[in-house]
PDB file of N, CA and C in Angstrom:
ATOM      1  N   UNK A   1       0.843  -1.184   0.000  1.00 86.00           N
ATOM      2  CA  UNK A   1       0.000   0.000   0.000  1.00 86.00           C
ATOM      3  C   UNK A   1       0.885   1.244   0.000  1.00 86.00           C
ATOM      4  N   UNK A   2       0.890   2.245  -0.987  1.00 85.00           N
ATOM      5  CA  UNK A   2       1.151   3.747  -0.637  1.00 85.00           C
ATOM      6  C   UNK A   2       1.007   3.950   0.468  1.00 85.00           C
ATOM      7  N   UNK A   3       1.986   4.585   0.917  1.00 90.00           N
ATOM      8  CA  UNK A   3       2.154   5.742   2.523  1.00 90.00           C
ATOM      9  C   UNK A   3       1.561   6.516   1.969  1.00 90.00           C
ATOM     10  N   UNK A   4       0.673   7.246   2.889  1.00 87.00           N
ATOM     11  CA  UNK A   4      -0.050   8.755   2.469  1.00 87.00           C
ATOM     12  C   UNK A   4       0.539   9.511   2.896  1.00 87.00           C
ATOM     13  N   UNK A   5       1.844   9.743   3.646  1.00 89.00           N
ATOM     14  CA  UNK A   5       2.571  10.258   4.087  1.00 89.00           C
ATOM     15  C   UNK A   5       3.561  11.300   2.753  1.00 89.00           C
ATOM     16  N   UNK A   6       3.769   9.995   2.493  1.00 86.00           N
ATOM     17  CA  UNK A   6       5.184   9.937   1.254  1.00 86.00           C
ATOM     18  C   UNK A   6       4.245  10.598   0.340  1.00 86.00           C
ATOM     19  N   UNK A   7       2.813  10.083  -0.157  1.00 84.00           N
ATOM     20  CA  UNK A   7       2.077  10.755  -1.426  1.00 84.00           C
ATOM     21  C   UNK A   7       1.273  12.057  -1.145  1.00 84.00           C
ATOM     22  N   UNK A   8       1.927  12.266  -0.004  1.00 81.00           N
ATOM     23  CA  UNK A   8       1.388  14.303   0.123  1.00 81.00           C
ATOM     24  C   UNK A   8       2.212  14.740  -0.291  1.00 81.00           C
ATOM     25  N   UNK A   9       3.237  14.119   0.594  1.00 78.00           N
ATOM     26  CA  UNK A   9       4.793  15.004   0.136  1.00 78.00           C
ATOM     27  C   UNK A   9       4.903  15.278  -1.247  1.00 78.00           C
ATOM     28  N   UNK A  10       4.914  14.062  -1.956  1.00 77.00           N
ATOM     29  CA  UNK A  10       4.969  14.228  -3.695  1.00 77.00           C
ATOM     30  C   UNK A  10       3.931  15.232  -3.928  1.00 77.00           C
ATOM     31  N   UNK A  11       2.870  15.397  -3.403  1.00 75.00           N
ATOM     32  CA  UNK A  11       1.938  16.064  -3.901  1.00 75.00           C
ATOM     33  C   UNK A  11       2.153  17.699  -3.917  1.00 75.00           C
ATOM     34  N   UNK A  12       3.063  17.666  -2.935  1.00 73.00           N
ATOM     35  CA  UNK A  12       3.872  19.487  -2.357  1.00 73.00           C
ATOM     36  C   UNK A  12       4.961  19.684  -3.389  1.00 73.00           C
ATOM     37  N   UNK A  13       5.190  18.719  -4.145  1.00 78.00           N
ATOM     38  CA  UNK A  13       6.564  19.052  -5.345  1.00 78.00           C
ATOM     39  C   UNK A  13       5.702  19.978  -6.122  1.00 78.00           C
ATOM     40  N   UNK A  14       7.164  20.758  -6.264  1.00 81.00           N
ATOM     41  CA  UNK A  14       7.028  21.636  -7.264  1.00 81.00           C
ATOM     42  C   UNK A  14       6.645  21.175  -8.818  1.00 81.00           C
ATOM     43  N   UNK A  15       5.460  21.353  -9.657  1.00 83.00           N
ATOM     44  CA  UNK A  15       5.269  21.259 -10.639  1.00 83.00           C
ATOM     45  C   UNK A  15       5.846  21.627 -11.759  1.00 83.00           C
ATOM     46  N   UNK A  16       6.675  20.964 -12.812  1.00 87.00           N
ATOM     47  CA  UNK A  16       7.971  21.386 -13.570  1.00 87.00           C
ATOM     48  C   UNK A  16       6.967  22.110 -14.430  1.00 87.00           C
ATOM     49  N   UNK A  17       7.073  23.199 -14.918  1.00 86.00           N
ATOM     50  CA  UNK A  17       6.648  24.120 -16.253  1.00 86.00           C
ATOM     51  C   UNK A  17       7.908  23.262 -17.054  1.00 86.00           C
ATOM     52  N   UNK A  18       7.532  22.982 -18.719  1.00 88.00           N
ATOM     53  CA  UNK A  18       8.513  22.789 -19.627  1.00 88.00           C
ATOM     54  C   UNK A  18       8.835  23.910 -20.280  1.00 88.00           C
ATOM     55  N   UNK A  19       8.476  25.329 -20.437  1.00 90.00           N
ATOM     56  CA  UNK A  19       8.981  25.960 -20.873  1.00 90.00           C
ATOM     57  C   UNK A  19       9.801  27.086 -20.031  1.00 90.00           C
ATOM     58  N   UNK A  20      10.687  27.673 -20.506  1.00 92.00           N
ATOM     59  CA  UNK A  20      11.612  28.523 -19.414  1.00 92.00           C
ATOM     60  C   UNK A  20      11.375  29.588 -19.731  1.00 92.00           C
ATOM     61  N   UNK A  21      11.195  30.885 -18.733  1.00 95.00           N
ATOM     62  CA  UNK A  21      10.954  32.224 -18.334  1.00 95.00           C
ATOM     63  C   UNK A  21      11.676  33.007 -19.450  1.00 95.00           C
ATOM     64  N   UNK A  22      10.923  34.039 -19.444  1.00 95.00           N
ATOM     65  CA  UNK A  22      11.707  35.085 -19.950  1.00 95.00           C
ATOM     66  C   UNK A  22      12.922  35.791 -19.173  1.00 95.00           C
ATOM     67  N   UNK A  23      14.242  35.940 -19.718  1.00 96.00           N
ATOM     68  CA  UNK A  23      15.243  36.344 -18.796  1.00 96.00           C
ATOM     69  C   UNK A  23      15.906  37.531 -19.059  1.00 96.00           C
ATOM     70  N   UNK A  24      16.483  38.410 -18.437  1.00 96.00           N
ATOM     71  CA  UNK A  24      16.911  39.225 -18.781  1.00 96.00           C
ATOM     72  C   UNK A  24      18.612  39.317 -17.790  1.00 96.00           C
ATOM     73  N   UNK A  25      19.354  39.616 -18.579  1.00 97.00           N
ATOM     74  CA  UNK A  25      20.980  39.014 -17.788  1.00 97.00           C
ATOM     75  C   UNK A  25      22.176  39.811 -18.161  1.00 97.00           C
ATOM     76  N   UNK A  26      22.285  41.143 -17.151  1.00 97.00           N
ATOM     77  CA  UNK A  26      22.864  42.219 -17.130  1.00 97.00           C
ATOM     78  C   UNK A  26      23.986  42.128 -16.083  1.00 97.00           C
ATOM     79  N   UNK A  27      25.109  42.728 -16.604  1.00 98.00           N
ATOM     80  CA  UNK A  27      26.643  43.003 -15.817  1.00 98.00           C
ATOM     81  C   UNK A  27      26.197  43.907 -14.814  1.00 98.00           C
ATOM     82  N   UNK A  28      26.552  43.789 -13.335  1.00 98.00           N
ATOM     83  CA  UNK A  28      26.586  44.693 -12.399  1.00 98.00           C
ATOM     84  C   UNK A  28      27.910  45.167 -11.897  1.00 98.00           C
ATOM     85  N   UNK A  29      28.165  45.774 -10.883  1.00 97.00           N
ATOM     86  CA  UNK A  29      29.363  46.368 -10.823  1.00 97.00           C
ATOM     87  C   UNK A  29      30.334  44.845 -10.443  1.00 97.00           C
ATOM     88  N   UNK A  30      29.672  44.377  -9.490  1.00 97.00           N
ATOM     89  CA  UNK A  30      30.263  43.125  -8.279  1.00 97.00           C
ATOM     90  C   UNK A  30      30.020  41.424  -9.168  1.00 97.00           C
ATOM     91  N   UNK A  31      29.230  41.699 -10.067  1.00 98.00           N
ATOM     92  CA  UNK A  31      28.822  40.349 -10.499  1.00 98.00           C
ATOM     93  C   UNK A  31      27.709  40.775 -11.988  1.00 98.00           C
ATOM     94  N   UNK A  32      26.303  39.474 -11.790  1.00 98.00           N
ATOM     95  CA  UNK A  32      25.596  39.770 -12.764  1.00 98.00           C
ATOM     96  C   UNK A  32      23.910  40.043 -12.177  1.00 98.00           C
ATOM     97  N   UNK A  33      22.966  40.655 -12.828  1.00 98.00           N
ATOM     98  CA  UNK A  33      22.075  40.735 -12.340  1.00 98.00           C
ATOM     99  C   UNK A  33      20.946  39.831 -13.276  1.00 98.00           C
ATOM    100  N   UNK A  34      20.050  39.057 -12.494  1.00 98.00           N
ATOM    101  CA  UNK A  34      19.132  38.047 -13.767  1.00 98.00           C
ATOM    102  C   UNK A  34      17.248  38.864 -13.072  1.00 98.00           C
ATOM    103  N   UNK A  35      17.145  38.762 -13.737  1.00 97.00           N
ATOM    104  CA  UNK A  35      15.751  39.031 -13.463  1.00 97.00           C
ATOM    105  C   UNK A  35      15.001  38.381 -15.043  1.00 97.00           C
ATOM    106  N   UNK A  36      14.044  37.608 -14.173  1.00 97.00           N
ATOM    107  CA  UNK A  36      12.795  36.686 -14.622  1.00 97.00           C
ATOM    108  C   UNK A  36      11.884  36.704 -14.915  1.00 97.00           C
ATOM    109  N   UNK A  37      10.684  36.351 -15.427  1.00 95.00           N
ATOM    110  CA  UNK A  37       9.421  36.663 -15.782  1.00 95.00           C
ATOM    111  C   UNK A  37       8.626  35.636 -14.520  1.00 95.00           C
ATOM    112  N   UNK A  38       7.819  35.687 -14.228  1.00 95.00           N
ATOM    113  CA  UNK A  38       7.062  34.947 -13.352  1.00 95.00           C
ATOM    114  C   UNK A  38       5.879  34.014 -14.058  1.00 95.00           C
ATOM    115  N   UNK A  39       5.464  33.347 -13.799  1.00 91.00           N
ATOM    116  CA  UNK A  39       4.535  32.310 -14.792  1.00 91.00           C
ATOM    117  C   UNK A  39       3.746  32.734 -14.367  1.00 91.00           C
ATOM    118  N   UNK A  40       2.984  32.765 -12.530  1.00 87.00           N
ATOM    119  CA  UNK A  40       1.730  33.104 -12.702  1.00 87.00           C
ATOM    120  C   UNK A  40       1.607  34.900 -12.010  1.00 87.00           C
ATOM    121  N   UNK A  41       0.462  35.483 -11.839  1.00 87.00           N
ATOM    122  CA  UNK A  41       0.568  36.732 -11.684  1.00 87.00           C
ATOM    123  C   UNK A  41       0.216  37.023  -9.759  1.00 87.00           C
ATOM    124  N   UNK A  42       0.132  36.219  -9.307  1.00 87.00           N
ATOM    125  CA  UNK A  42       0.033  36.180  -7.843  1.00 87.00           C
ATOM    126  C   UNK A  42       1.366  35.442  -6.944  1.00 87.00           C
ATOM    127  N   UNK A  43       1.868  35.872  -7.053  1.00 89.00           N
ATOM    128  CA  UNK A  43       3.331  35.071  -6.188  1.00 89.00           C
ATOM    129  C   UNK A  43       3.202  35.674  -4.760  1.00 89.00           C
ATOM    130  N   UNK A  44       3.785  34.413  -4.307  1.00 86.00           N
ATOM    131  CA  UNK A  44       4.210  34.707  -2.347  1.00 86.00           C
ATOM    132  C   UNK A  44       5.664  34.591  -2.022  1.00 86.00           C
ATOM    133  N   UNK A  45       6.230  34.166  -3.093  1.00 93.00           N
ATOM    134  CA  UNK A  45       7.578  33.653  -2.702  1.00 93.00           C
ATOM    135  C   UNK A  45       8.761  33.680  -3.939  1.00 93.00           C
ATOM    136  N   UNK A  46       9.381  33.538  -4.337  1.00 96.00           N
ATOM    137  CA  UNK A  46      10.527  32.935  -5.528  1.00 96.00           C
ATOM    138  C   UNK A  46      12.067  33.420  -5.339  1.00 96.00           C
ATOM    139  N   UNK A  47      12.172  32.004  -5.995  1.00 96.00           N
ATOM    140  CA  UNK A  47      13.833  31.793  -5.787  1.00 96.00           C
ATOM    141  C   UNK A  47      14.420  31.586  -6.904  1.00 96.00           C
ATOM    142  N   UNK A  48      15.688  31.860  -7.060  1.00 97.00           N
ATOM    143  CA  UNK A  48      16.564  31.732  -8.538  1.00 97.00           C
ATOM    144  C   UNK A  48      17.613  31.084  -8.121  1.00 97.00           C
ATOM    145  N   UNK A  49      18.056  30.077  -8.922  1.00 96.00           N
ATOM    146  CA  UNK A  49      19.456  29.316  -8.415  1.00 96.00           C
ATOM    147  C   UNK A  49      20.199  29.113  -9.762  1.00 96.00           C
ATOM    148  N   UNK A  50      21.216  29.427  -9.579  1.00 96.00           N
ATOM    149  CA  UNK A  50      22.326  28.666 -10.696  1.00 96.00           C
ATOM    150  C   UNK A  50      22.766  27.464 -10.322  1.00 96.00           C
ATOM    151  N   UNK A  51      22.574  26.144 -10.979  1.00 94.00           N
ATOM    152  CA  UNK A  51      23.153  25.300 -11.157  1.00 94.00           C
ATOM    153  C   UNK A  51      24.358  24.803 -11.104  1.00 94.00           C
ATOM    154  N   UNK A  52      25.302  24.375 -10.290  1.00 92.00           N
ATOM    155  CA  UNK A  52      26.395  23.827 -10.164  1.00 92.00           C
ATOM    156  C   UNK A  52      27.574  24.691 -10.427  1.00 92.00           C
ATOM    157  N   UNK A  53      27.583  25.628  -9.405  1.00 95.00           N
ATOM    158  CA  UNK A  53      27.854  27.058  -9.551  1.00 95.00           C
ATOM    159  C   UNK A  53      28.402  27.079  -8.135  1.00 95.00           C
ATOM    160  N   UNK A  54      28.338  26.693  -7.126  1.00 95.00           N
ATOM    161  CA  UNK A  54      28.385  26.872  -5.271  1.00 95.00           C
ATOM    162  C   UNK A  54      29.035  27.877  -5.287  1.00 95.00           C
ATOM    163  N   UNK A  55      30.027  28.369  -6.258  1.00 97.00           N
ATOM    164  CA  UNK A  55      31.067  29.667  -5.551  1.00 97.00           C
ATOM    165  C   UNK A  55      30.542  30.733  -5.599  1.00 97.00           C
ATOM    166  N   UNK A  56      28.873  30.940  -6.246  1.00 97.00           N
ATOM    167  CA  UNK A  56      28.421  31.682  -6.715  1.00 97.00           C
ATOM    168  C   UNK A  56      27.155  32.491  -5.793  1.00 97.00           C
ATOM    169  N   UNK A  57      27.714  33.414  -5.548  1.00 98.00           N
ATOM    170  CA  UNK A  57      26.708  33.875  -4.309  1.00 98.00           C
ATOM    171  C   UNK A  57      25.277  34.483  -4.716  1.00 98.00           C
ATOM    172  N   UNK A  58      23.900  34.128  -4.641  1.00 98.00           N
ATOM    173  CA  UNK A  58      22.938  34.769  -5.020  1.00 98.00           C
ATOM    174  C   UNK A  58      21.783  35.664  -3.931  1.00 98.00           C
ATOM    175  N   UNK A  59      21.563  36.505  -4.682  1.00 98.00           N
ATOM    176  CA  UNK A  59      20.756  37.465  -3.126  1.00 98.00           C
ATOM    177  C   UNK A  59      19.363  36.800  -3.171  1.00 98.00           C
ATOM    178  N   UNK A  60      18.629  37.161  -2.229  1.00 97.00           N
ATOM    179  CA  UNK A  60      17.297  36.388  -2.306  1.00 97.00           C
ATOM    180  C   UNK A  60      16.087  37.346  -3.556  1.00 97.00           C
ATOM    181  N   UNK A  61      15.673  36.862  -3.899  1.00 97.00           N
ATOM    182  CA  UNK A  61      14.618  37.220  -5.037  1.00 97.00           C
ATOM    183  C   UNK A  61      14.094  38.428  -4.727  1.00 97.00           C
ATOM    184  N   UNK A  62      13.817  39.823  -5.411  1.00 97.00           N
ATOM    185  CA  UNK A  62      12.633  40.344  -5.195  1.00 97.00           C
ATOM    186  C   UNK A  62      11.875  40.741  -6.037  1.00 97.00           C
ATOM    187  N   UNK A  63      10.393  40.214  -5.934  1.00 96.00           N
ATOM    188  CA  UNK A  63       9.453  40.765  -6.753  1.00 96.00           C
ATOM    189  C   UNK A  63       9.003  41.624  -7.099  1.00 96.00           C
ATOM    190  N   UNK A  64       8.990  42.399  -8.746  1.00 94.00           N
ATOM    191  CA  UNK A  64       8.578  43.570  -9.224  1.00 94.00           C
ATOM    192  C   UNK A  64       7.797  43.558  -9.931  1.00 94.00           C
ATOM    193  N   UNK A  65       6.834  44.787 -10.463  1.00 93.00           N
ATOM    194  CA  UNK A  65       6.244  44.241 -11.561  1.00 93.00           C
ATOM    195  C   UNK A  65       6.605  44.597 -13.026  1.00 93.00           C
ATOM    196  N   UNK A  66       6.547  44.215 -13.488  1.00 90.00           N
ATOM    197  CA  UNK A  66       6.956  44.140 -15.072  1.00 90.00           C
ATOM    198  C   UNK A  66       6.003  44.170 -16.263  1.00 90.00           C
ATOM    199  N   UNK A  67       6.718  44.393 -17.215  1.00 89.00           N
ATOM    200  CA  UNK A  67       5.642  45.119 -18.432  1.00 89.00           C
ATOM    201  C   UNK A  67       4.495  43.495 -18.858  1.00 89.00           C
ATOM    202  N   UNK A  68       4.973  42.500 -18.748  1.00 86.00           N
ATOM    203  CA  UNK A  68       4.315  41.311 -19.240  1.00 86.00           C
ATOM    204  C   UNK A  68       3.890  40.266 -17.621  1.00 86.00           C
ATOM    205  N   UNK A  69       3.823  40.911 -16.841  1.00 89.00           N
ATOM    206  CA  UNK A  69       3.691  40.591 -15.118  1.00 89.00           C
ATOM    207  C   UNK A  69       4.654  40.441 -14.537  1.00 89.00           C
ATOM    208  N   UNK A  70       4.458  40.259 -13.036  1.00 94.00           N
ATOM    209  CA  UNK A  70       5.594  40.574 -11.917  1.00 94.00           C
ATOM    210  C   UNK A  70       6.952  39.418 -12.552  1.00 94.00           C
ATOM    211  N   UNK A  71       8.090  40.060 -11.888  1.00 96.00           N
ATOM    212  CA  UNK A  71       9.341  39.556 -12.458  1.00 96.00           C
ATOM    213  C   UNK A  71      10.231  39.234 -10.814  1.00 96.00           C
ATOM    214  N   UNK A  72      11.195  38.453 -11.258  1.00 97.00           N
ATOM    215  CA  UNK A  72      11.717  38.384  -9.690  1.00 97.00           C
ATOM    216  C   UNK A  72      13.042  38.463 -10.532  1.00 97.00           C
ATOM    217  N   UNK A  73      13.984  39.691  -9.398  1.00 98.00           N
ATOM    218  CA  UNK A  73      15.532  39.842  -9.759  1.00 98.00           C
ATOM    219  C   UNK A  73      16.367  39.656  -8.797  1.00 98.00           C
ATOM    220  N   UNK A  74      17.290  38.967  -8.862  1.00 98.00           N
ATOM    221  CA  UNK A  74      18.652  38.835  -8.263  1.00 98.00           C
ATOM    222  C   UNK A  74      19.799  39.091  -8.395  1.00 98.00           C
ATOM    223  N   UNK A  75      20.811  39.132  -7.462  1.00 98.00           N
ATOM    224  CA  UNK A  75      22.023  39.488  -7.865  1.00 98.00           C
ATOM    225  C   UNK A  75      22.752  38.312  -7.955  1.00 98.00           C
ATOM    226  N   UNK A  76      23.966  38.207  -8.373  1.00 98.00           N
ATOM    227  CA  UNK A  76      24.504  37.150  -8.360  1.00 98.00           C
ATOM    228  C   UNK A  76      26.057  37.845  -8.114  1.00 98.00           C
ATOM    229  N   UNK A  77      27.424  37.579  -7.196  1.00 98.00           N
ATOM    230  CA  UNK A  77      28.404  37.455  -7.163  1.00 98.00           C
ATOM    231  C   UNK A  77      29.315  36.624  -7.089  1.00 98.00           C
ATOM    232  N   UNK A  78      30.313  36.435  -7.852  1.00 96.00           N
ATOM    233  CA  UNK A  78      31.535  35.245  -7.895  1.00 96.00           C
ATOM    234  C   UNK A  78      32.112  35.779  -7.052  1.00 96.00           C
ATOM    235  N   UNK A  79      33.658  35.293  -6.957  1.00 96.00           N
ATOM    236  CA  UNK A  79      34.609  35.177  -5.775  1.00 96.00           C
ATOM    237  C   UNK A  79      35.453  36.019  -6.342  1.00 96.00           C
ATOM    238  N   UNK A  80      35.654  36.629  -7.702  1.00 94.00           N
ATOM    239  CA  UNK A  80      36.273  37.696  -8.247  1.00 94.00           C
ATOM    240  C   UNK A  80      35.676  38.968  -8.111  1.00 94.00           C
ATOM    241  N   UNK A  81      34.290  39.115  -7.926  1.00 95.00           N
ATOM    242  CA  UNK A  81      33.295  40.546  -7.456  1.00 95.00           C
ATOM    243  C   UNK A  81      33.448  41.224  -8.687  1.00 95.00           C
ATOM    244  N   UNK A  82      33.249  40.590  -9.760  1.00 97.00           N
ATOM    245  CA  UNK A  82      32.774  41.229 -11.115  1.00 97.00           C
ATOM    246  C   UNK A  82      32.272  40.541 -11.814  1.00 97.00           C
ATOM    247  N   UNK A  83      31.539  41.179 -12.564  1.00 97.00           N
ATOM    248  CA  UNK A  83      30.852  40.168 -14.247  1.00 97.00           C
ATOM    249  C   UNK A  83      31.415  38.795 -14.419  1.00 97.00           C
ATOM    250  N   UNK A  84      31.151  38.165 -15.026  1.00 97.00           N
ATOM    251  CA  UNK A  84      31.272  36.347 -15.244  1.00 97.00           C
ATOM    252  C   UNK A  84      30.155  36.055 -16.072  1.00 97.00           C
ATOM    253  N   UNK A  85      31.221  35.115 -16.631  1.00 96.00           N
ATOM    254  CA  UNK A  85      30.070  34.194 -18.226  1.00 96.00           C
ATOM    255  C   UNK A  85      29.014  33.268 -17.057  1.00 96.00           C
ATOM    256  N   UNK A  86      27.781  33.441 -17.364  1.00 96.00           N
ATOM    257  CA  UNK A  86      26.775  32.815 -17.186  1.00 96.00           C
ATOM    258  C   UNK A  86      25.836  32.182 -18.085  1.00 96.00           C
ATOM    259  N   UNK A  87      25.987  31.306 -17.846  1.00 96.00           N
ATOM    260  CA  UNK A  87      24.916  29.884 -18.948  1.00 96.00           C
ATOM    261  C   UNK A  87      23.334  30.361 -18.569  1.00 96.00           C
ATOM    262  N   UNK A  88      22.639  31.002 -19.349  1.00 97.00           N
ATOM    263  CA  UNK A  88      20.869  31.036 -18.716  1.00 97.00           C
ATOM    264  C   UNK A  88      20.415  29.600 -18.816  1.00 97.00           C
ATOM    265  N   UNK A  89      20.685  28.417 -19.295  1.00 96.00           N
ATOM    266  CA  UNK A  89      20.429  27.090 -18.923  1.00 96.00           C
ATOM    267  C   UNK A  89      20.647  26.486 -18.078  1.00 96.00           C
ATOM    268  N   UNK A  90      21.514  27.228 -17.237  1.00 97.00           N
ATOM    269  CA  UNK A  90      21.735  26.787 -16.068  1.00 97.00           C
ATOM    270  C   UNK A  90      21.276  27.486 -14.474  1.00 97.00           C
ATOM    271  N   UNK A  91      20.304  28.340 -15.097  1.00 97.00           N
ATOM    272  CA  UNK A  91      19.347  29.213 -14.095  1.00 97.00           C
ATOM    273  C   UNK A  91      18.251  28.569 -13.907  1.00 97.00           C
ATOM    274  N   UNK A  92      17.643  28.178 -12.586  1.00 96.00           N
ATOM    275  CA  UNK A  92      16.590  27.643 -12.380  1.00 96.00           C
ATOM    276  C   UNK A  92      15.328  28.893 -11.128  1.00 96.00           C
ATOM    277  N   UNK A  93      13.945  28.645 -11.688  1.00 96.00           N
ATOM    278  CA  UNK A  93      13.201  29.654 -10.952  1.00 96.00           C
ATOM    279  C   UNK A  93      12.453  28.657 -10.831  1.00 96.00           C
ATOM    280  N   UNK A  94      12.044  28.792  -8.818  1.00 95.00           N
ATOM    281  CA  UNK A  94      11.254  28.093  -8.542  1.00 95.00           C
ATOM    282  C   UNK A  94      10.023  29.405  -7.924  1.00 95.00           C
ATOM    283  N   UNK A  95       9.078  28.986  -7.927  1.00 94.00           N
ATOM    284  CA  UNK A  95       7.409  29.792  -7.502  1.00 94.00           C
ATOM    285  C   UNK A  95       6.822  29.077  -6.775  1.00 94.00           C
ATOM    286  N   UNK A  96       6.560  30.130  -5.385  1.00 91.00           N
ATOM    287  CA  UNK A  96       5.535  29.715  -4.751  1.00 91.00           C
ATOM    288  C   UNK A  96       3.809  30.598  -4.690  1.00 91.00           C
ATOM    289  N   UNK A  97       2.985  30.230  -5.183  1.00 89.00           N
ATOM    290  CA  UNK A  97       1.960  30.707  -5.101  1.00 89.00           C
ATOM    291  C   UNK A  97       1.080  30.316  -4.371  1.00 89.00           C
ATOM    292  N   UNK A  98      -0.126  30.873  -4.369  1.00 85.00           N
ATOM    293  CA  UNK A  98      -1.571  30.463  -3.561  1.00 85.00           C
ATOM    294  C   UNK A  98      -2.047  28.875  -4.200  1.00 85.00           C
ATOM    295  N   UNK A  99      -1.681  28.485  -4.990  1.00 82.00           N
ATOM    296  CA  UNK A  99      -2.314  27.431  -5.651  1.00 82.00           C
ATOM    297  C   UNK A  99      -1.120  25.955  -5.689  1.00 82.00           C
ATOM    298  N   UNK A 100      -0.028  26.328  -5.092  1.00 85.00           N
ATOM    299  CA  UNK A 100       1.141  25.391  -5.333  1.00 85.00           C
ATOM    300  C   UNK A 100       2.255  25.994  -5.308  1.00 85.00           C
ATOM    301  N   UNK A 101       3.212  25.129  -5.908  1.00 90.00           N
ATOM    302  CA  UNK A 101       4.262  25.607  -6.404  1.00 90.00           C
ATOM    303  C   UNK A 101       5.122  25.198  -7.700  1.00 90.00           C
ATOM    304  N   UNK A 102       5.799  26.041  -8.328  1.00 92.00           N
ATOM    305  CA  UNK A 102       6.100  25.740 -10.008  1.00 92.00           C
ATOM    306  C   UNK A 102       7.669  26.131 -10.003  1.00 92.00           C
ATOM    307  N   UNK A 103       8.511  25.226 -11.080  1.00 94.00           N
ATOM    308  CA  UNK A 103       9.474  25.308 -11.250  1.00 94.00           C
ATOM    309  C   UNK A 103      10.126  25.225 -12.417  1.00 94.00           C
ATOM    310  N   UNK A 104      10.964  25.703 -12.804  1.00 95.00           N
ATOM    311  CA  UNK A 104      11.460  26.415 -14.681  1.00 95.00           C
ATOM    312  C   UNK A 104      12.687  26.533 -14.905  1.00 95.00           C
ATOM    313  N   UNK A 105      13.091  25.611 -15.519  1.00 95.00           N
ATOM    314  CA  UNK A 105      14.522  26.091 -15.613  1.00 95.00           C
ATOM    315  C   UNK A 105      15.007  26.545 -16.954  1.00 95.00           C
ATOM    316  N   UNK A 106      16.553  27.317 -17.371  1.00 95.00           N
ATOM    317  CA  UNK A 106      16.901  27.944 -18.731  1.00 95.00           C
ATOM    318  C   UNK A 106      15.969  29.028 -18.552  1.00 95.00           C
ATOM    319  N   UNK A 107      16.236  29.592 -20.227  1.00 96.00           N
ATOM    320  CA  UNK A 107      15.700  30.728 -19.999  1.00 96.00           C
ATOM    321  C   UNK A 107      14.800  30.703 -21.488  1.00 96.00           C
ATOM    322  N   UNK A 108      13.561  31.656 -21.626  1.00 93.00           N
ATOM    323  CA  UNK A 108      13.168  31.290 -22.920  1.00 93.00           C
ATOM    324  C   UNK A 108      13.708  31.446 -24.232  1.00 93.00           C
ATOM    325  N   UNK A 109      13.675  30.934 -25.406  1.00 74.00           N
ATOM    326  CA  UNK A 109      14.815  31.616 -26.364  1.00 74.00           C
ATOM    327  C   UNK A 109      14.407  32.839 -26.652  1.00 74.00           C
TER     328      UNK A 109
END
């Protein structure tokens, strides 16, 4: 028999979107700045992570709104405290909303 335990939990995963956000991925003084498109238009929460990156320091998300709905931007700094090549395929945005939560990775072409 299924644990109902174990099949809530699954049920709290984040739902993969297959398509990836709109991104936008600008040089800052210390590093790079990414800011995202949001999938749905009510958010409580979101996070941005680079992928296999650890040296790579990211600030926590904040939500704005944007010309095509709210956007979430971050900073990002390396261990050099300037600009760095960044892969947008290797950016992942996770969402928490009123209805769940959703997750996206890359960026759209």
């Amino acid at each position: 028999q299924p644990d109902p335990a174990i099949l809530e939990a699954l049920a709290l995963e984040p739902q993969r979107l297959e398509d990836g956000p709109a991104c936008t991925i600008a040089p800052i003084a210390d590093g790079m700045q990414v800011t995202m498109t949001l999938p749905v238009p009510q958010v409580t929460l979101a996070a941005i992570e680079l992928d296999d990156r650890p040296e790579i320091w990211v600030s926590g998300a904040e939500i704005h709104p944007g010309p095509d709905g709210p956007v979430a931007r971050v900073d990002m700094v390396g261990p050099e405290g300037g600009p760095f090549d960044l892969d947008p395929q290797a950016l992942r945005l996770t969402v928490i909303a009123e209805d769940g939560a959703t997750e996206q990775s890359g960026c759209a072409d």
